Each structure stands twice: as C-alpha cells, then as structure tokens.
CSV table of C-alpha atoms in Angstrom, one decimal:
chain,number,residue,atom,x,y,z
A,1,UNK,CA,-50.1,19.4,-21.7
A,2,UNK,CA,-52.2,17.1,-19.6
A,3,UNK,CA,-53.1,13.7,-20.9
A,4,UNK,CA,-56.7,13.9,-19.8
A,5,UNK,CA,-57.3,16.3,-22.7
A,6,UNK,CA,-56.9,13.4,-25.1
A,7,UNK,CA,-59.3,10.6,-25.8
A,8,UNK,CA,-57.9,7.2,-26.3
A,9,UNK,CA,-58.0,4.9,-29.3
A,10,UNK,CA,-57.6,1.1,-29.0
A,11,UNK,CA,-55.7,-1.0,-31.5
A,12,UNK,CA,-55.2,-4.7,-31.8
A,13,UNK,CA,-51.5,-4.5,-32.9
A,14,UNK,CA,-50.2,-7.6,-34.8
A,15,UNK,CA,-46.5,-8.5,-34.9
A,16,UNK,CA,-44.9,-11.4,-36.7
A,17,UNK,CA,-41.9,-13.1,-35.2
A,18,UNK,CA,-38.9,-14.4,-37.2
A,19,UNK,CA,-40.4,-17.9,-37.3
A,20,UNK,CA,-43.7,-16.5,-38.7
A,21,UNK,CA,-45.6,-16.7,-35.4
A,22,UNK,CA,-48.2,-14.0,-35.1
A,23,UNK,CA,-49.1,-12.3,-31.9
A,24,UNK,CA,-51.5,-9.5,-31.1
A,25,UNK,CA,-51.3,-6.9,-28.3
A,26,UNK,CA,-53.9,-4.3,-27.4
A,27,UNK,CA,-52.5,-0.8,-27.4
A,28,UNK,CA,-54.4,2.1,-25.9
A,29,UNK,CA,-53.1,5.3,-27.4
A,30,UNK,CA,-54.0,8.9,-26.7
A,31,UNK,CA,-53.5,10.7,-30.1
A,32,UNK,CA,-51.1,13.7,-29.5
A,33,UNK,CA,-50.7,14.9,-33.1
A,34,UNK,CA,-52.3,14.3,-36.4
A,35,UNK,CA,-50.7,15.1,-39.7
A,36,UNK,CA,-52.5,14.6,-43.0
A,37,UNK,CA,-50.0,14.2,-45.9
A,38,UNK,CA,-51.3,15.4,-49.2
A,39,UNK,CA,-50.1,15.3,-52.8
A,40,UNK,CA,-48.3,12.1,-52.0
A,41,UNK,CA,-48.5,10.3,-55.4
A,42,UNK,CA,-45.4,8.7,-56.9
A,43,UNK,CA,-46.3,9.8,-60.5
A,44,UNK,CA,-45.4,13.5,-60.7
A,45,UNK,CA,-47.2,14.0,-64.0
A,46,UNK,CA,-50.4,12.6,-62.5
A,47,UNK,CA,-50.1,14.9,-59.5
A,48,UNK,CA,-49.7,17.9,-61.8
A,49,UNK,CA,-52.7,16.8,-63.8
A,50,UNK,CA,-54.8,16.5,-60.6
A,51,UNK,CA,-53.6,20.0,-59.5
A,52,UNK,CA,-54.7,21.4,-62.8
A,53,UNK,CA,-58.1,19.6,-62.5
A,54,UNK,CA,-58.7,21.0,-59.1
A,55,UNK,CA,-57.5,24.5,-60.1
A,56,UNK,CA,-60.4,24.5,-62.6
A,57,UNK,CA,-62.7,23.9,-59.6
A,58,UNK,CA,-61.1,26.8,-57.8
A,59,UNK,CA,-58.8,24.8,-55.5
A,60,UNK,CA,-55.6,26.7,-55.0
A,61,UNK,CA,-52.3,25.1,-56.2
A,62,UNK,CA,-50.3,23.5,-53.3
A,63,UNK,CA,-47.3,25.5,-52.1
A,64,UNK,CA,-45.1,22.3,-52.3
A,65,UNK,CA,-45.4,18.6,-52.9
A,66,UNK,CA,-46.0,16.7,-50.7
A,67,UNK,CA,-47.7,18.9,-48.1
A,68,UNK,CA,-48.1,18.1,-44.4
A,69,UNK,CA,-51.4,19.5,-43.0
A,70,UNK,CA,-51.6,19.7,-39.2
A,71,UNK,CA,-55.2,19.0,-37.9
A,72,UNK,CA,-56.6,18.4,-34.5
A,73,UNK,CA,-55.7,15.0,-33.1
A,74,UNK,CA,-59.1,14.7,-31.4
A,75,UNK,CA,-60.7,14.3,-34.9
A,76,UNK,CA,-59.5,10.7,-35.0
A,77,UNK,CA,-62.3,8.4,-34.2
A,78,UNK,CA,-63.1,4.7,-34.2
A,79,UNK,CA,-66.8,5.3,-33.9
A,80,UNK,CA,-69.1,3.5,-36.4
A,81,UNK,CA,-70.7,6.8,-37.3
A,82,UNK,CA,-69.6,10.4,-37.7
A,83,UNK,CA,-71.5,13.7,-38.1
A,84,UNK,CA,-70.7,16.2,-40.9
A,85,UNK,CA,-72.1,19.6,-41.6
A,86,UNK,CA,-74.2,19.4,-44.8
A,87,UNK,CA,-74.1,16.7,-47.5
A,88,UNK,CA,-70.9,17.8,-49.3
A,89,UNK,CA,-68.3,15.7,-47.4
A,90,UNK,CA,-66.8,12.5,-48.5
A,91,UNK,CA,-64.2,10.0,-47.3
A,92,UNK,CA,-61.0,8.6,-48.8
A,93,UNK,CA,-59.1,5.5,-47.7
A,94,UNK,CA,-55.5,6.2,-46.6
A,95,UNK,CA,-52.7,4.2,-45.0
A,96,UNK,CA,-52.1,5.7,-41.6
A,97,UNK,CA,-48.9,5.5,-39.5
A,98,UNK,CA,-48.7,5.8,-35.8
A,99,UNK,CA,-46.0,5.5,-33.1
A,100,UNK,CA,-46.8,3.4,-30.0
A,101,UNK,CA,-44.6,1.7,-27.5
A,102,UNK,CA,-41.4,2.3,-29.4
A,103,UNK,CA,-42.6,1.1,-32.8
A,104,UNK,CA,-44.3,2.4,-35.9
A,105,UNK,CA,-47.6,0.7,-36.8
A,106,UNK,CA,-49.7,0.8,-40.0
A,107,UNK,CA,-53.5,0.8,-40.2
A,108,UNK,CA,-56.1,2.4,-42.5
A,109,UNK,CA,-58.1,5.6,-42.0
A,110,UNK,CA,-60.4,7.9,-43.9
A,111,UNK,CA,-59.4,11.5,-44.5
A,112,UNK,CA,-63.1,12.6,-44.5
A,113,UNK,CA,-63.2,16.0,-46.1
A,114,UNK,CA,-65.7,18.8,-46.7
A,115,UNK,CA,-65.6,19.3,-50.4
A,116,UNK,CA,-67.3,22.7,-50.5
A,117,UNK,CA,-64.8,24.1,-48.1
A,118,UNK,CA,-61.9,22.4,-50.0
A,119,UNK,CA,-62.6,24.7,-52.9
A,120,UNK,CA,-61.3,27.7,-51.0
A,121,UNK,CA,-59.0,26.1,-48.3
A,122,UNK,CA,-57.7,22.6,-48.3
A,123,UNK,CA,-56.3,23.0,-44.8
A,124,UNK,CA,-59.6,24.2,-43.4
A,125,UNK,CA,-61.5,21.4,-45.2
A,126,UNK,CA,-59.3,18.8,-43.5
A,127,UNK,CA,-60.1,20.2,-40.1
A,128,UNK,CA,-63.9,20.2,-40.7
A,129,UNK,CA,-64.5,16.5,-40.4
A,130,UNK,CA,-63.8,13.5,-38.1
A,131,UNK,CA,-61.2,11.1,-39.3
A,132,UNK,CA,-62.4,7.5,-38.9
A,133,UNK,CA,-59.6,4.9,-38.2
A,134,UNK,CA,-59.7,1.1,-38.0
A,135,UNK,CA,-59.1,-0.9,-34.8
A,136,UNK,CA,-56.4,-3.2,-36.1
A,137,UNK,CA,-52.8,-2.4,-37.0
A,138,UNK,CA,-49.7,-4.2,-38.3
A,139,UNK,CA,-46.2,-3.7,-37.2
A,140,UNK,CA,-44.5,-1.5,-39.9
A,141,UNK,CA,-41.3,-3.5,-40.0
A,142,UNK,CA,-43.3,-6.7,-40.8
A,143,UNK,CA,-44.7,-5.1,-44.0
A,144,UNK,CA,-42.1,-2.5,-45.1
A,145,UNK,CA,-40.3,-4.8,-47.5
A,146,UNK,CA,-43.5,-5.6,-49.4
A,147,UNK,CA,-45.4,-2.3,-48.9
A,148,UNK,CA,-45.9,-1.8,-52.7
A,149,UNK,CA,-48.0,-4.9,-52.9
A,150,UNK,CA,-50.4,-3.8,-50.1
A,151,UNK,CA,-53.8,-3.1,-51.6
A,152,UNK,CA,-55.8,0.0,-50.5
A,153,UNK,CA,-59.6,-0.1,-51.2
A,154,UNK,CA,-62.8,1.7,-50.3
A,155,UNK,CA,-66.4,1.0,-51.1
A,156,UNK,CA,-69.4,3.3,-50.7
A,157,UNK,CA,-73.1,2.5,-50.3
A,158,UNK,CA,-74.6,4.1,-53.4
A,159,UNK,CA,-78.0,3.5,-55.0
A,160,UNK,CA,-78.9,0.7,-52.6
A,161,UNK,CA,-75.7,-1.3,-52.9
A,162,UNK,CA,-72.0,-1.4,-52.1
A,163,UNK,CA,-69.9,0.0,-54.9
A,164,UNK,CA,-66.1,0.1,-55.4
A,165,UNK,CA,-65.0,3.7,-54.8
A,166,UNK,CA,-61.2,3.4,-54.7
A,167,UNK,CA,-58.9,0.5,-55.6
A,168,UNK,CA,-55.1,0.2,-56.0
A,169,UNK,CA,-51.8,-0.6,-54.4
A,170,UNK,CA,-49.4,1.5,-52.3
A,171,UNK,CA,-47.1,1.4,-55.3
A,172,UNK,CA,-48.8,4.5,-56.5
A,173,UNK,CA,-48.1,6.4,-53.2
A,174,UNK,CA,-44.6,7.6,-52.3
A,175,UNK,CA,-42.7,5.1,-50.1
A,176,UNK,CA,-44.3,5.5,-46.7
A,177,UNK,CA,-41.2,5.7,-44.6
A,178,UNK,CA,-39.8,8.5,-46.8
A,179,UNK,CA,-43.1,10.3,-46.5
A,180,UNK,CA,-43.1,9.9,-42.7
A,181,UNK,CA,-39.4,11.0,-42.5
A,182,UNK,CA,-40.2,14.1,-44.5
A,183,UNK,CA,-42.8,15.2,-41.9
A,184,UNK,CA,-41.8,18.0,-39.6
A,185,UNK,CA,-40.9,16.5,-36.2
A,186,UNK,CA,-40.8,12.9,-37.4
A,187,UNK,CA,-37.3,12.4,-36.0
A,188,UNK,CA,-38.5,12.7,-32.5
A,189,UNK,CA,-41.2,10.0,-33.1
A,190,UNK,CA,-43.5,11.0,-30.2
A,191,UNK,CA,-45.9,8.5,-28.7
A,192,UNK,CA,-49.3,9.1,-30.1
A,193,UNK,CA,-48.2,10.8,-33.4
A,194,UNK,CA,-50.5,9.8,-36.3
A,195,UNK,CA,-49.9,10.5,-40.0
A,196,UNK,CA,-52.2,9.7,-42.9
A,197,UNK,CA,-50.2,9.0,-46.1
A,198,UNK,CA,-52.3,10.0,-49.1
A,199,UNK,CA,-54.9,8.3,-51.2
A,200,UNK,CA,-56.0,7.0,-54.6
A,201,UNK,CA,-58.3,8.5,-57.2
A,202,UNK,CA,-62.0,7.9,-57.0
A,203,UNK,CA,-63.6,5.4,-59.5
A,204,UNK,CA,-66.4,7.2,-61.4
A,205,UNK,CA,-69.9,5.9,-61.2
A,206,UNK,CA,-72.3,5.4,-64.2
A,207,UNK,CA,-73.0,9.1,-64.3
A,208,UNK,CA,-69.2,9.9,-64.5
A,209,UNK,CA,-69.0,11.3,-61.0
A,210,UNK,CA,-65.7,10.8,-59.3
A,211,UNK,CA,-65.4,12.3,-55.8
A,212,UNK,CA,-68.9,12.2,-54.3
A,213,UNK,CA,-70.6,11.9,-51.0
A,214,UNK,CA,-72.1,8.7,-49.5
A,215,UNK,CA,-74.0,7.8,-46.4
A,216,UNK,CA,-71.8,4.8,-45.6
A,217,UNK,CA,-68.2,4.0,-46.4
A,218,UNK,CA,-65.9,1.0,-46.0
A,219,UNK,CA,-62.1,1.3,-46.0
A,220,UNK,CA,-59.7,-1.6,-46.3
A,221,UNK,CA,-56.0,-2.4,-46.3
A,222,UNK,CA,-55.2,-5.9,-47.7
A,223,UNK,CA,-51.8,-7.7,-47.4
A,224,UNK,CA,-51.8,-10.4,-50.1
A,225,UNK,CA,-48.4,-11.7,-49.1
A,226,UNK,CA,-49.4,-12.4,-45.5
A,227,UNK,CA,-53.0,-13.0,-46.3
A,228,UNK,CA,-54.7,-10.6,-43.9
A,229,UNK,CA,-56.8,-7.5,-44.1
A,230,UNK,CA,-57.9,-4.5,-42.0
A,231,UNK,CA,-61.5,-3.3,-42.6
A,232,UNK,CA,-63.4,-0.5,-41.1
A,233,UNK,CA,-66.9,0.7,-41.9
A,234,UNK,CA,-68.6,3.9,-40.9
A,235,UNK,CA,-71.8,5.9,-41.5
A,236,UNK,CA,-72.1,9.6,-42.1
A,237,UNK,CA,-74.9,11.6,-40.7
A,238,UNK,CA,-75.4,15.0,-42.5
A,239,UNK,CA,-76.3,17.8,-40.1
A,240,UNK,CA,-78.4,20.7,-41.3
A,241,UNK,CA,-76.6,23.8,-42.5
A,242,UNK,CA,-78.3,26.7,-40.7
A,243,UNK,CA,-77.8,30.2,-42.0
C-alpha cells in the first residue's frame, strides 16, 4: 500500500525524563489503521445494564465484550469542524492510543457516531462519521502507572452555553494496555495504528436527555498528577438528508 493514500496528522508529543524534565517533539503520522474499542467498561454489571438499555432501542447485543470495530483510518481528523449527514450524530470523548517512532502515545479523540444508524448496526454507525482527535499526546509510559487518575471530560454547546456532557476517570474503563493488547494485531505494533478505548456515560440535561446531538463539542484529558491537560474543540455541520 502506498503511503500517499494516507493523510498525515501532526502531534506535539510530550515525554518526561527520569529527572522530571519535559520535552516535546513534533510527530507527523500517516494513520494506517483505526480500531474503535467498544464495551470497554470495567463494571460488568453496568455494561450489561447498558446493553439491555440499548436493546430496548433496538440496538443488537454485542457478540463479545469488549469488541474491536475496524473503521477507515482516513476518518481521523484534526480539523476544527466536521460534516455529518443529518442531525442525529453525536460525539463521545475517548482516550486514544497510537504507535509512533517506536513508542505508544496517549491522546484524546471523539468517536463521533450516527445514532440513527447505530440502532441497526453499531459497526456501520462508527464508519459514518469523522473521528476528531487532539493535536497533543503524552508518552504512555509516563502515565501508565497513574492512568486510573486521568480524568476524561467532554462539554457540548447547548441552549447557548457550554454544558458538561461526560465526566469521570479512566478507572471506569478497562486498563488501557490490556485493552490495547487484546486488539487483533496489537503485537506487531505497526507505525500509524490508532485505537480509541471506550467512553463514559452521558450526563442528562434538564429534560432528562442523555446521548444527544450538539453543534459544538469539546473533549479533554486531564492529568492531575502531572498538572497538564489535552483539549480539543470541534464544530459539527449537519448536511441535508436527501431522499
């Protein structure tokens, strides 16, 4: 496969030396594979509850837990805006792993998904939308020991203001390295492999709506131990659905 088929993403990749010195290097990466891990929660009872909730909406039960969906690598984007068909798509903040220059790195992405399509095929719904990803990353071995304290958050622009949409720590997601190592082909660790690692439930608004669309979203990964954060904001333009 020729490399000119792949667009490049650029990341400011931060490493921390043994003495605490921080350094940043710019990596330009052509995404070669994108895996979206689903059903990644640590609480098995909560996963089963969510499966049953979705089943009532007509979403089929997953064949196994966790699941690894393969989607097109060119869906990854660092653009400040994406286009989606219709107004039934929404994002969700997820930690994202990628392999570059012999190392695993961690950033934050949004598994933006078409919710209408999801009701009949989760796999197809994942493929329907661009996947926004931030422009900063941390070296995985610098955060692995305290990964459970990393905070994942998203906000949406709703009713004229920014509102918390998701909030929690990675303690509610399966340990990331185990998730990564369970992925088909993870052992070969190819340059340009990306994997999103699952998400947190949506916080309901005043009307009791959980998962819901929004015209703008902000995703964030916060490291309270090392006092740093990765933030990415994007807008969603709804394209008309023509019959």
